[in-house]
XYZ file of N, CA and C in Angstrom:
861
model
N 21.204 -58.630 -16.792
C 20.961 -57.725 -15.412
C 19.425 -59.086 -15.330
N 19.096 -58.877 -14.158
C 17.546 -59.542 -14.626
C 17.248 -58.884 -13.052
N 15.884 -58.047 -13.530
C 15.554 -57.403 -12.366
C 14.139 -58.261 -12.270
N 12.937 -57.619 -10.993
C 12.175 -57.582 -10.840
C 11.171 -56.952 -9.525
N 9.793 -56.961 -11.215
C 9.054 -55.953 -9.566
C 7.448 -56.666 -8.559
N 7.413 -56.548 -7.457
C 6.398 -57.490 -6.930
C 5.835 -56.755 -5.724
N 4.616 -56.194 -5.909
C 3.934 -56.265 -4.760
C 3.103 -57.157 -4.198
N 3.930 -56.759 -3.225
C 3.750 -57.897 -2.332
C 2.112 -58.282 -0.752
N 0.999 -57.147 -1.505
C 0.570 -57.242 -0.641
C 1.017 -56.998 1.750
N 1.783 -56.865 1.896
C 2.432 -57.032 3.253
C 2.652 -58.109 3.971
N 2.461 -58.705 2.660
C 3.738 -60.402 3.094
C 2.293 -61.376 3.132
N 1.167 -61.093 2.581
C 0.410 -61.991 2.654
C -0.344 -62.589 1.474
N -0.015 -64.016 1.152
C -0.658 -64.412 -0.093
C -2.457 -64.727 -0.380
N -2.719 -65.165 -1.777
C -4.305 -65.065 -1.868
C -4.523 -66.537 -0.308
N -3.926 -67.296 -0.243
C -4.105 -67.734 0.896
C -4.381 -67.982 2.316
N -4.194 -66.043 3.023
C -3.879 -65.429 3.599
C -3.134 -65.965 4.181
N -2.686 -66.185 3.964
C -1.186 -66.080 4.790
C -0.389 -65.415 4.903
N 0.983 -65.073 6.440
C 1.844 -64.034 5.888
C 2.846 -64.944 5.562
N 3.490 -65.276 4.796
C 5.050 -65.676 4.440
C 6.020 -65.137 3.474
N 7.330 -63.834 4.286
C 7.480 -63.634 3.947
C 8.549 -64.724 3.701
N 8.955 -64.944 3.395
C 10.010 -66.367 3.508
C 9.123 -67.006 1.129
N 8.362 -67.702 1.453
C 7.305 -67.650 0.112
C 8.198 -66.584 -0.932
N 7.240 -65.947 0.073
C 7.778 -64.032 -1.498
C 9.136 -64.251 -2.034
N 10.004 -64.605 -0.954
C 11.631 -64.619 -1.748
C 11.894 -65.418 -2.227
N 10.838 -66.791 -1.756
C 12.115 -67.931 -2.542
C 11.540 -66.833 -3.888
N 9.706 -66.754 -4.713
C 9.489 -66.404 -5.446
C 10.914 -65.669 -6.884
N 11.673 -64.663 -5.493
C 12.178 -63.468 -6.640
C 13.776 -63.644 -6.402
N 14.766 -65.400 -6.065
C 15.573 -65.101 -5.959
C 16.170 -65.443 -7.125
N 17.780 -65.246 -7.426
C 18.123 -65.121 -8.667
C 18.293 -63.830 -8.912
N 17.261 -62.605 -8.908
C 17.098 -61.226 -9.833
C 18.169 -61.014 -8.924
N 18.853 -59.587 -10.234
C 20.224 -58.867 -9.152
C 19.580 -57.284 -9.034
N 17.535 -57.113 -9.649
C 17.857 -56.008 -8.277
C 16.315 -56.682 -8.555
N 15.481 -56.083 -6.775
C 14.310 -56.431 -5.970
C 13.499 -55.125 -5.627
N 11.866 -55.089 -6.909
C 12.213 -53.926 -6.470
C 10.668 -54.236 -6.122
N 10.489 -53.352 -4.924
C 9.219 -54.615 -4.258
C 7.901 -53.593 -3.168
N 7.268 -53.596 -3.682
C 5.184 -52.694 -2.766
C 4.671 -53.261 -2.070
N 3.982 -51.871 -1.516
C 3.660 -52.210 -0.554
C 3.530 -53.085 0.719
N 5.374 -52.529 0.826
C 6.182 -53.185 1.779
C 5.815 -51.818 3.538
N 5.631 -52.985 4.830
C 4.945 -51.962 5.635
C 6.325 -52.484 6.710
N 6.108 -51.947 7.913
C 6.289 -51.536 8.668
C 4.979 -51.315 10.604
N 5.145 -51.230 10.640
C 4.097 -51.165 12.217
C 2.696 -51.472 12.102
N 2.012 -52.590 10.997
C 0.843 -53.271 10.230
C 0.516 -53.852 11.265
N -0.460 -53.086 11.798
C -1.414 -54.366 13.391
C -2.021 -55.498 12.114
N -1.794 -55.884 10.855
C -2.549 -56.827 10.865
C -1.645 -58.261 10.575
N -0.358 -57.876 10.062
C 1.005 -58.597 10.257
C 1.478 -58.984 11.108
N 1.236 -58.616 12.036
C 2.155 -58.782 13.353
C 2.582 -57.754 13.535
N 2.470 -56.313 12.919
C 2.911 -55.661 13.585
C 4.963 -55.639 12.506
N 4.866 -56.720 11.827
C 5.733 -56.637 11.597
C 6.930 -55.288 10.929
N 7.957 -56.213 10.747
C 9.077 -55.464 9.978
C 9.791 -55.528 8.967
N 8.867 -55.488 7.678
C 8.916 -56.371 6.729
C 9.637 -55.758 5.492
N 10.934 -54.333 6.756
C 12.437 -54.071 5.546
C 13.363 -54.149 5.865
N 13.199 -55.117 7.337
C 14.590 -56.031 7.783
C 14.351 -57.157 7.474
N 12.588 -57.634 7.381
C 12.942 -58.684 7.419
C 13.548 -59.142 6.048
N 13.054 -58.933 4.931
C 13.882 -58.324 3.300
C 14.943 -58.254 3.382
N 15.877 -57.405 4.170
C 16.901 -56.918 3.817
C 17.399 -58.220 4.561
N 16.587 -59.332 5.692
C 17.555 -60.473 6.128
C 17.719 -61.056 5.277
N 16.222 -61.803 4.639
C 16.102 -62.423 3.633
C 17.441 -62.796 2.343
N 17.945 -61.731 1.909
C 18.450 -61.006 1.378
C 20.148 -60.802 1.624
N 21.122 -60.846 2.890
C 21.749 -60.257 3.197
C 22.817 -59.496 2.686
N 23.094 -60.749 2.074
C 24.190 -59.734 0.529
C 24.000 -58.573 -0.385
N 22.155 -57.985 0.685
C 22.166 -57.197 -0.754
C 22.581 -56.127 -0.632
N 22.589 -54.399 -1.177
C 21.978 -53.571 -1.101
C 20.730 -53.035 -1.285
N 20.078 -52.325 0.344
C 18.592 -51.825 0.168
C 18.092 -49.950 0.005
N 17.050 -50.464 -0.222
C 17.078 -48.536 0.115
C 15.062 -49.042 0.847
N 14.595 -47.888 1.005
C 13.355 -47.709 1.301
C 13.047 -47.017 1.434
N 11.205 -46.304 0.674
C 10.724 -45.208 1.182
C 9.599 -45.404 1.430
N 9.249 -44.668 3.028
C 7.435 -45.173 3.358
C 7.149 -44.073 3.034
N 6.252 -43.757 2.185
C 5.816 -42.605 1.371
C 4.619 -42.309 2.929
N 3.783 -43.362 3.623
C 2.972 -42.921 4.282
C 3.702 -44.166 5.899
N 3.800 -42.225 6.864
C 4.126 -42.188 8.417
C 3.370 -42.042 9.270
N 2.632 -42.810 10.316
C 1.444 -41.915 10.782
C 1.722 -42.561 12.574
N 1.722 -42.479 13.404
C 1.844 -42.733 14.974
C 0.295 -43.792 15.062
N 1.313 -44.673 15.289
C 0.152 -46.572 15.497
C -0.395 -45.679 17.158
N 0.622 -46.560 17.733
C 0.983 -45.898 19.430
C 2.252 -45.693 20.812
N 1.768 -45.492 21.237
C 3.800 -45.466 22.427
C 3.735 -46.353 23.699
N 4.160 -45.318 25.097
C 4.995 -46.217 25.220
C 5.731 -45.256 25.842
N 5.939 -45.290 26.975
C 7.560 -44.836 27.903
C 8.472 -46.299 28.523
N 8.927 -46.474 28.441
C 9.386 -47.807 29.102
C 11.226 -47.741 29.554
N 11.212 -47.011 30.926
C 12.943 -46.963 31.447
C 13.164 -45.324 31.394
N 11.861 -44.691 31.378
C 11.713 -43.282 30.517
C 12.239 -43.102 29.581
N 12.238 -43.538 28.580
C 12.207 -42.378 26.906
C 10.658 -43.176 27.232
N 10.800 -42.660 25.353
C 8.718 -43.074 24.826
C 9.728 -44.090 23.956
N 8.523 -44.382 23.773
C 9.183 -45.082 22.675
C 8.002 -45.341 21.433
N 7.793 -44.380 19.798
C 6.936 -45.210 19.714
C 6.770 -46.051 17.938
N 5.531 -46.376 18.309
C 5.184 -47.336 16.909
C 4.528 -47.032 15.778
N 4.888 -47.121 14.829
C 4.770 -46.495 13.265
C 4.336 -47.386 12.582
N 3.176 -46.523 11.617
C 2.594 -47.126 10.778
C 3.219 -47.004 9.668
N 4.175 -47.895 8.528
C 5.092 -47.501 7.252
C 4.519 -48.675 5.696
N 3.773 -48.075 5.209
C 3.502 -48.047 4.073
C 4.223 -47.889 3.327
N 5.632 -48.558 2.343
C 5.672 -47.909 1.245
C 6.278 -49.167 -0.007
N 6.996 -48.488 -0.627
C 8.095 -48.957 -1.440
C 10.063 -49.584 -1.301
N 10.617 -50.556 -1.913
C 11.678 -50.700 -1.604
C 12.490 -51.536 -2.733
N 14.128 -51.238 -2.310
C 15.032 -51.473 -3.720
C 15.479 -52.161 -3.073
N 16.562 -53.746 -3.102
C 16.909 -54.576 -3.131
C 18.441 -54.739 -3.820
N 18.958 -54.695 -4.320
C 19.969 -54.530 -5.195
C 21.993 -55.308 -5.239
N 21.857 -55.985 -6.191
C 23.474 -56.967 -5.934
C 24.258 -55.704 -5.777
N 23.896 -55.063 -6.322
C 25.000 -54.254 -6.677
C 24.771 -53.228 -5.999
N 26.202 -51.824 -5.638
C 25.990 -50.873 -4.448
C 24.924 -49.941 -5.566
N 23.540 -50.078 -4.449
C 22.813 -48.359 -4.405
C 23.318 -47.655 -4.355
N 24.272 -46.905 -4.970
C 24.518 -45.208 -5.224
C 23.454 -43.782 -3.909
N 22.797 -43.667 -4.088
C 22.081 -42.776 -4.149
C 20.819 -43.114 -3.739
N 19.213 -42.297 -3.180
C 18.268 -43.095 -3.664
C 16.843 -41.278 -2.941
N 16.120 -41.111 -3.811
C 15.397 -40.778 -3.467
C 13.586 -40.356 -3.377
N 13.306 -40.556 -2.536
C 11.967 -41.067 -1.820
C 10.761 -39.651 -2.260
N 10.116 -40.296 -3.999
C 9.541 -39.346 -4.601
C 7.914 -40.010 -4.095
N 7.398 -38.517 -3.548
C 6.254 -38.348 -3.034
C 5.115 -38.042 -3.627
N 4.084 -38.888 -4.813
C 3.926 -38.703 -5.451
C 1.799 -38.082 -5.696
N 1.943 -36.701 -6.429
C 0.306 -35.825 -6.207
C -0.749 -36.630 -5.474
N -1.288 -36.327 -4.912
C -2.848 -37.355 -3.390
C -3.908 -35.928 -3.780
N -5.310 -36.239 -3.740
C -6.213 -35.311 -3.306
C -6.631 -36.017 -2.356
N -7.318 -36.179 -1.331
C -8.059 -36.494 -0.519
C -9.392 -37.239 -1.373
N -9.637 -38.544 -0.595
C -11.314 -39.567 -1.199
C -12.218 -38.947 0.820
N -13.492 -39.533 0.265
C -14.121 -38.631 1.317
C -14.903 -40.319 2.015
N -14.634 -41.979 0.590
C -15.588 -42.246 1.577
C -14.350 -43.952 1.327
N -13.522 -43.560 0.792
C -12.163 -44.506 -0.252
C -11.282 -44.729 0.682
N -10.002 -45.880 0.614
C -8.895 -45.420 1.060
C -7.875 -45.473 0.153
N -7.053 -43.950 0.484
C -6.442 -43.015 0.117
C -5.298 -42.396 0.570
N -4.117 -43.349 0.243
C -2.712 -42.622 1.562
C -1.727 -42.785 0.576
N -1.102 -41.749 1.000
C 0.181 -40.432 -0.091
C 1.139 -41.952 -0.351
N 1.015 -41.996 -1.904
C 1.490 -43.102 -2.709
C 3.524 -42.898 -3.198
N 4.210 -43.446 -3.696
C 5.667 -42.711 -3.999
C 5.598 -43.519 -4.693
N 7.326 -43.094 -4.824
C 8.070 -43.373 -6.019
C 9.651 -43.146 -5.233
N 10.194 -45.156 -5.163
C 11.246 -45.295 -4.560
C 12.537 -44.749 -6.030
N 12.814 -43.250 -5.488
C 14.681 -43.831 -6.805
C 15.668 -43.901 -6.444
N 16.415 -44.941 -7.754
C 18.114 -45.547 -6.518
C 18.466 -45.390 -7.853
N 19.940 -45.302 -7.808
C 20.661 -45.183 -8.795
C 22.592 -46.326 -8.050
N 21.962 -47.171 -9.247
C 22.859 -48.184 -8.499
C 23.788 -48.114 -9.447
N 25.235 -48.958 -8.924
C 26.057 -48.946 -10.027
C 25.902 -50.485 -10.349
N 25.618 -50.386 -11.792
C 25.129 -51.488 -12.558
C 26.437 -51.988 -13.571
N 26.789 -53.046 -13.259
C 27.934 -53.773 -14.829
C 27.857 -52.779 -15.383
N 28.807 -52.930 -16.259
C 28.549 -51.710 -17.728
C 28.002 -50.482 -18.023
N 27.599 -50.291 -16.350
C 27.143 -48.403 -16.132
C 26.359 -48.489 -15.215
N 26.251 -47.286 -14.677
C 25.234 -46.391 -13.728
C 24.201 -46.349 -14.182
N 22.751 -47.091 -13.934
C 21.416 -46.824 -14.163
C 20.156 -46.799 -13.003
N 19.519 -45.866 -13.124
C 18.114 -45.872 -12.386
C 17.720 -46.712 -12.246
N 17.270 -47.528 -11.045
C 15.746 -48.067 -11.036
C 15.084 -47.373 -9.838
N 14.114 -47.591 -10.648
C 11.899 -46.416 -9.504
C 11.522 -47.868 -9.242
N 10.681 -48.024 -8.255
C 9.914 -48.930 -7.645
C 8.560 -48.640 -6.936
N 7.761 -47.947 -7.844
C 6.483 -47.997 -7.745
C 5.291 -48.034 -7.529
N 4.273 -47.509 -6.435
C 2.965 -47.792 -7.171
C 2.072 -47.040 -6.796
N 0.923 -46.610 -7.609
C 0.386 -45.384 -8.255
C -0.911 -45.661 -7.539
N -2.514 -44.811 -6.833
C -2.827 -44.960 -6.251
C -4.312 -45.691 -6.607
N -4.564 -46.326 -6.443
C -5.545 -47.785 -6.452
C -6.726 -46.811 -6.962
N -7.716 -45.992 -6.716
C -8.955 -45.852 -6.888
C -9.549 -44.846 -8.184
N -8.415 -43.714 -8.708
C -9.036 -42.713 -9.456
C -8.085 -42.876 -10.775
N -8.014 -43.089 -11.600
C -7.012 -42.843 -12.916
C -7.275 -41.277 -12.932
N -7.713 -40.314 -12.471
C -7.227 -38.445 -12.851
C -6.148 -38.891 -11.533
N -6.302 -39.264 -10.337
C -5.537 -39.496 -9.311
C -3.941 -39.520 -9.998
N -4.031 -40.919 -10.549
C -2.691 -41.883 -11.470
C -2.062 -41.165 -12.851
N -3.145 -40.005 -13.694
C -2.301 -39.459 -14.693
C -2.187 -38.403 -14.085
N -2.112 -37.446 -12.936
C -1.359 -36.250 -12.402
C 0.258 -37.240 -11.578
N 0.423 -38.354 -10.759
C 0.468 -39.111 -10.613
C 1.890 -39.117 -11.708
N 1.494 -39.320 -13.055
C 2.787 -40.479 -14.044
C 3.438 -39.261 -14.753
N 2.320 -37.794 -14.191
C 3.637 -36.421 -15.462
C 3.964 -36.631 -14.302
N 3.699 -36.317 -13.021
C 4.909 -35.997 -11.850
C 6.641 -37.037 -11.953
N 5.675 -38.191 -12.346
C 6.748 -39.045 -12.162
C 7.722 -38.802 -13.519
N 6.946 -38.618 -14.442
C 7.609 -38.519 -15.394
C 8.917 -36.949 -15.856
N 7.821 -36.363 -15.468
C 8.709 -35.413 -15.203
C 10.452 -35.103 -13.995
N 10.056 -35.985 -13.398
C 11.492 -37.009 -12.320
C 12.439 -37.497 -13.526
N 11.632 -38.597 -14.099
C 12.442 -39.337 -14.833
C 13.570 -38.554 -16.112
N 12.522 -38.250 -16.449
C 13.076 -37.474 -17.526
C 14.396 -36.328 -17.919
N 13.844 -35.560 -16.231
C 14.695 -34.921 -16.315
C 15.575 -34.252 -14.914
N 15.650 -35.772 -14.478
C 16.836 -36.078 -14.079
C 17.800 -35.330 -13.422
N 18.672 -35.516 -14.829
C 19.841 -35.379 -14.842
C 20.274 -33.296 -14.456
N 19.463 -32.595 -15.419
C 18.921 -31.319 -14.982
C 18.791 -31.285 -13.611
N 18.849 -31.591 -12.406
C 17.692 -31.951 -11.191
C 18.932 -32.477 -9.959
N 20.062 -33.186 -10.557
C 20.404 -33.554 -10.208
C 20.432 -34.759 -9.285
N 19.974 -35.638 -8.705
C 19.313 -36.550 -8.356
C 19.296 -36.086 -7.276
N 19.541 -37.149 -5.801
C 19.735 -37.162 -4.792
C 20.712 -35.827 -4.179
N 21.847 -35.950 -4.608
C 22.701 -34.259 -4.370
C 23.562 -34.628 -5.612
N 24.655 -33.643 -5.376
C 25.727 -33.073 -6.581
C 26.511 -32.545 -4.855
N 27.313 -31.743 -5.463
C 27.734 -30.568 -4.268
C 28.741 -30.849 -3.760
N 29.068 -32.479 -3.797
C 29.184 -33.836 -2.356
C 30.165 -33.626 -1.330
N 31.843 -33.064 -2.748
C 32.407 -33.039 -1.128
C 32.352 -31.623 -0.713
N 31.652 -31.199 -0.130
C 31.047 -30.594 1.492
C 30.828 -30.870 2.134
N 30.438 -32.627 1.794
C 30.053 -33.338 2.803
C 31.009 -34.654 2.648
N 32.271 -34.193 2.731
C 33.085 -34.882 2.555
C 33.029 -36.951 1.615
N 32.127 -36.780 0.536
C 31.394 -38.192 -0.084
C 31.365 -37.630 -1.073
N 31.756 -38.117 -2.350
C 31.583 -38.300 -3.761
C 30.138 -37.969 -4.388
N 30.348 -36.860 -5.901
C 28.924 -37.581 -6.214
C 28.378 -38.453 -6.760
N 27.181 -38.138 -6.758
C 26.619 -40.637 -7.394
C 26.448 -39.829 -8.801
N 26.638 -41.107 -9.443
C 26.943 -40.782 -11.004
C 25.312 -40.268 -10.989
N 25.663 -39.235 -12.452
C 23.897 -39.666 -12.467
C 23.645 -39.594 -14.123
N 23.443 -41.167 -14.860
C 23.306 -41.369 -15.642
C 21.343 -41.397 -16.216
N 21.197 -41.369 -17.725
C 20.100 -40.896 -18.391
C 19.239 -42.143 -17.980
N 19.856 -43.901 -18.122
C 18.564 -44.737 -18.596
C 18.652 -44.708 -17.475
N 17.173 -45.645 -16.780
C 16.992 -45.991 -16.166
C 15.297 -47.254 -16.326
N 14.636 -47.519 -15.578
C 13.793 -48.610 -14.877
C 12.692 -48.294 -14.444
N 11.865 -48.210 -15.217
C 10.749 -46.914 -13.722
C 9.684 -48.905 -13.270
N 9.470 -49.763 -12.707
C 8.697 -50.675 -12.298
C 7.814 -50.892 -10.758
N 6.628 -51.249 -11.284
C 5.721 -51.106 -9.683
C 4.196 -51.567 -10.469
N 3.249 -50.882 -9.337
C 2.004 -51.440 -9.502
C 1.590 -50.035 -9.627
N 1.224 -49.859 -11.019
C 0.753 -49.181 -11.726
C -0.744 -49.134 -11.688
N -1.627 -50.080 -11.030
C -3.278 -50.112 -10.737
C -3.576 -49.317 -12.177
N -3.623 -49.943 -13.528
C -3.970 -49.077 -14.422
C -3.968 -50.198 -15.587
N -4.584 -50.728 -16.760
C -4.418 -51.778 -17.529
C -4.108 -51.043 -18.704
N -3.463 -52.361 -19.665
C -3.421 -51.791 -21.083
C -3.996 -51.056 -21.892
N -3.649 -49.706 -22.534
C -4.371 -48.825 -22.843
C -5.655 -47.998 -22.274
N -5.464 -48.228 -21.222
C -5.733 -47.127 -20.157
C -5.745 -45.524 -20.804
N -5.876 -44.275 -20.107
C -5.549 -43.472 -20.753
C -3.871 -42.740 -19.308
N -4.195 -43.605 -18.604
C -3.480 -43.368 -17.771
C -1.367 -43.589 -18.980
N -2.380 -45.098 -18.752
C -1.436 -45.807 -20.001
C -0.579 -45.340 -20.963
N -1.372 -45.103 -21.482
C -1.012 -43.492 -22.703
C -0.791 -43.117 -22.187
N -0.298 -41.755 -20.968
C 0.414 -41.140 -20.611
C 1.639 -41.239 -20.645
N 2.013 -42.666 -20.149
C 3.205 -42.907 -19.578
C 3.888 -43.450 -21.204
N 3.476 -44.594 -22.001
C 3.685 -44.312 -22.792
C 3.405 -43.881 -24.970
N 2.665 -43.536 -24.560
C 2.630 -42.467 -26.198
C 1.455 -43.101 -27.053
N 0.747 -42.356 -27.111
C -0.255 -43.309 -28.260
C 0.809 -43.947 -28.850
N -0.346 -44.431 -29.630
C -0.161 -46.105 -30.810
C -0.295 -45.667 -32.408
N 0.434 -45.741 -32.933
C 0.590 -45.086 -33.771
C -0.467 -46.114 -35.460
N -1.382 -46.165 -36.197
C -1.633 -47.540 -37.122
C -0.976 -48.229 -37.976
N 0.216 -47.726 -37.830
C 1.993 -47.675 -38.705
C 2.577 -47.995 -38.168
N 2.857 -47.638 -37.431
C 4.312 -47.116 -37.103
C 4.367 -48.317 -35.644
N 3.111 -48.515 -34.068
C 3.252 -48.741 -34.031
C 3.441 -47.588 -32.399
N 4.537 -47.635 -31.664
C 4.858 -46.750 -30.184
C 6.430 -47.079 -30.655
N 6.851 -46.159 -31.429
C 8.665 -45.872 -31.574
C 9.499 -45.280 -30.369
N 10.092 -45.534 -29.745
C 10.833 -45.524 -28.227
C 11.303 -43.878 -28.769
N 10.822 -43.015 -28.267
C 10.990 -41.364 -28.713
C 11.816 -40.617 -26.423
N 12.084 -40.134 -26.610
C 12.473 -38.855 -25.821
C 10.956 -38.899 -25.013
N 11.172 -38.554 -23.753
C 9.605 -37.656 -23.209
C 8.685 -39.429 -23.114
N 8.828 -40.391 -23.165
C 7.917 -41.391 -22.411
C 8.773 -42.540 -22.655
N 8.685 -43.193 -21.844
C 8.959 -44.869 -21.345
C 8.178 -45.645 -22.262
N 8.931 -47.125 -22.526
C 8.157 -48.263 -23.399
C 8.378 -49.072 -22.305
N 7.194 -50.167 -22.403
C 6.848 -51.275 -21.317
C 7.157 -52.630 -22.451
N 8.192 -52.856 -21.189
C 9.197 -53.846 -21.803
C 7.977 -54.850 -22.089
N 7.527 -55.764 -21.335
C 6.784 -56.563 -22.204
C 5.833 -56.242 -22.943
N 5.664 -55.012 -23.736
C 4.281 -54.732 -24.794
C 5.728 -54.742 -26.265
N 6.757 -53.737 -25.977
C 7.557 -54.173 -26.821
C 8.339 -55.309 -27.742
N 8.199 -56.511 -26.590
C 8.239 -57.585 -26.475
C 8.165 -58.717 -27.041
N 6.253 -58.070 -27.448
C 5.298 -59.108 -27.805
C 5.088 -59.702 -26.762
N 5.650 -60.210 -25.154
C 5.485 -60.913 -24.547
C 4.491 -61.637 -23.169
N 3.309 -59.918 -23.723
C 2.078 -60.257 -22.982
C 1.143 -60.726 -23.442
N 1.104 -62.157 -23.685
C -0.830 -62.269 -23.770
C -1.535 -62.394 -24.162
N -2.013 -62.930 -24.539
C -3.809 -61.637 -24.986
C -4.546 -61.263 -23.345
N -5.219 -62.874 -22.832
C -5.230 -63.109 -21.584
C -4.720 -63.104 -19.916
N -3.275 -61.808 -20.424
C -2.340 -61.660 -19.671
C -2.908 -60.855 -18.062
N -2.710 -60.907 -16.922
C -2.224 -61.005 -15.868
C -1.267 -60.979 -14.601
N -1.533 -59.910 -14.316
C -0.380 -59.436 -12.804
C -1.282 -59.283 -11.160
N -2.242 -59.501 -11.529
C -3.120 -58.941 -10.034
C -4.911 -60.389 -10.386
N -4.679 -60.703 -8.901
C -6.656 -61.481 -9.016
C -6.745 -61.307 -7.936
N -8.211 -61.022 -7.905
C -8.608 -60.090 -6.263
C -8.837 -61.720 -5.527
N -9.691 -61.280 -4.150
C -9.598 -62.207 -3.050
C -10.755 -63.373 -3.985
N -11.742 -62.857 -4.974
C -12.680 -64.330 -4.925
C -12.152 -65.110 -5.776
N -11.055 -63.971 -6.628
C -10.660 -65.691 -7.585
C -10.822 -65.295 -9.082
N -12.154 -64.613 -8.990
C -12.095 -64.113 -9.872
C -12.549 -62.871 -11.756
N -11.739 -62.205 -10.740
C -11.438 -60.633 -11.384
C -10.198 -60.674 -12.091
N -9.530 -60.699 -13.049
C -7.871 -60.564 -13.457
C -7.356 -59.699 -14.007
N -6.590 -58.847 -13.734
C -6.109 -57.353 -14.932
C -4.668 -57.338 -14.473
N -4.348 -56.780 -15.775
C -2.954 -56.426 -15.605
C -2.719 -54.845 -15.013
N -2.095 -55.435 -14.305
C -1.670 -53.932 -12.937
C 0.089 -53.900 -12.844
N -0.146 -54.177 -13.317
C 1.998 -54.527 -12.597
C 2.683 -54.080 -14.167
N 4.165 -53.153 -14.498
C 5.400 -52.981 -14.973
C 6.027 -53.148 -15.215
N 7.111 -53.235 -16.040
C 8.326 -52.231 -16.151
C 8.506 -51.281 -17.379
N 8.787 -50.476 -17.082
C 9.017 -48.764 -18.581
C 10.369 -48.869 -18.141
N 10.653 -48.399 -19.661
C 12.483 -48.314 -19.750
C 12.479 -47.386 -20.260
N 13.877 -46.570 -20.307
C 14.092 -45.099 -20.996
C 14.477 -46.239 -22.261
N 14.022 -44.785 -23.624
C 14.709 -45.257 -24.941
C 16.058 -46.074 -24.842
N 16.861 -45.322 -24.355
C 18.854 -46.182 -24.173
C 19.103 -47.283 -23.437
N 17.907 -48.045 -23.323
C 17.742 -49.531 -22.747
C 16.970 -50.579 -24.070
N 16.138 -49.667 -24.465
C 15.204 -50.500 -25.647
C 16.031 -51.353 -25.669
N 17.243 -51.368 -26.241
C 17.701 -51.796 -27.822
C 18.261 -53.725 -26.398
N 18.596 -53.517 -25.082
C 19.205 -54.237 -24.747
C 18.039 -55.269 -24.015
N 16.856 -55.020 -24.145
C 14.801 -55.822 -23.321
C 15.684 -56.728 -24.098
N 15.481 -58.189 -23.394
C 15.834 -59.260 -23.370
C 15.158 -60.516 -23.675
N 13.551 -59.963 -22.642
C 13.023 -60.942 -22.058
C 12.072 -60.638 -21.088
N 11.618 -60.720 -21.385
C 9.776 -59.918 -19.330
C 9.072 -60.444 -19.720
N 8.366 -60.870 -18.345
C 7.060 -62.419 -18.522
C 6.804 -61.485 -16.726
N 5.243 -62.261 -16.788
C 5.089 -62.189 -15.400
C 4.659 -63.647 -14.887
N 4.697 -63.965 -13.748
C 5.124 -65.064 -13.422
C 3.667 -65.448 -13.041
N 3.009 -66.285 -13.223
C 1.418 -66.115 -12.833
C 1.745 -67.561 -11.592
N 2.886 -68.066 -11.377
C 2.652 -68.825 -10.715
C 3.503 -68.924 -9.383
N 3.780 -68.224 -8.709
C 4.188 -67.343 -7.142
C 3.145 -66.776 -6.623
N 2.968 -66.735 -5.941
C 1.701 -67.243 -4.994
C 1.524 -66.716 -3.521
N 2.523 -65.854 -3.111
C 2.797 -64.401 -2.121
C 1.771 -63.229 -1.806
N 0.872 -63.722 -3.405
C 0.676 -61.714 -2.454
C -0.272 -62.440 -4.074
N -1.118 -61.225 -3.795
C -2.778 -61.058 -5.104
C -1.815 -60.144 -5.785
N -0.745 -59.508 -6.031
C -0.416 -60.300 -7.136
C 0.536 -60.862 -7.742
N 1.552 -60.270 -8.696
C 2.732 -61.994 -9.127
C 3.387 -61.076 -9.891
N 5.274 -61.141 -9.594
C 6.500 -60.760 -9.910
C 5.856 -60.810 -11.235
N 6.986 -59.581 -12.671
C 7.124 -58.615 -13.370
C 8.612 -59.443 -14.036
N 8.754 -60.420 -14.412
C 10.272 -60.521 -14.561
C 10.597 -59.454 -16.019
N 11.620 -59.070 -15.819
C 12.906 -58.064 -16.477
C 14.483 -58.750 -16.642
N 14.923 -59.136 -18.164
C 16.427 -59.758 -18.628
C 16.535 -57.845 -19.161
N 18.169 -57.503 -19.401
C 18.259 -57.200 -20.357
C 19.703 -57.386 -20.338
N 20.127 -57.129 -21.710
C 22.017 -57.515 -22.072
C 22.412 -56.646 -22.536
N 24.148 -57.605 -21.897
C 25.314 -55.954 -21.766
C 25.095 -55.987 -22.483
N 26.273 -54.500 -22.086
C 25.946 -52.982 -23.320
C 26.402 -53.449 -24.758
């Protein structure tokens, strides 16, 4: 299976062009797609409904969207009925295989007084993948504060590692005349973490590095796919600043311990031009 994660920056590329089709073409071939900075009702991109746009660009994929932020932009009354336009900012998952359940996890946050700070989220999906169900999370952490990212990672790990005990989105579903969705132990957590390798936030996610053994996969921590496969170049990056001078590695795919043996490949596609970020691709071998 091939997975890709992409922060799409509301549909705008480095050249300032709004082009969702260009973004879609750069991630064709993925079985599961995790998108961040998906918007509805945003003035900068003409109030485009990017959820509908990408659903239409991948018409045979199942889709889930989690708006972490949802605020009123304006409203009008047409023929006696109130119509609202709302700004939504969140994460999306598209999958060739059925998305059996989803939860929109709102991450911890504290208000700022002089910088943009909006509610962040992690969209959790349970996917009926070949060889067995698994979870895929599309994640976007705070971009300003390492302290906030540390709190968000602690919350995210708690949800991911205790998913089975919590019961996911729904248990006892027979009362609603539907079947209980699977409760898979294994997961991929993909997205824009706004942290660099070996930062305190990164270490909180994957554990500390042992001088001799490195980072052995273990319960309670996730494994960085690219680092585990030794596929990240020393000068690797997944984001580039607007002026083109700053480059940082901010985007990752983390996997649960039970999936580490299936990791086949991981790379950042620095040829993509649809955003200020670049897609992170991961491939899992069969069971």
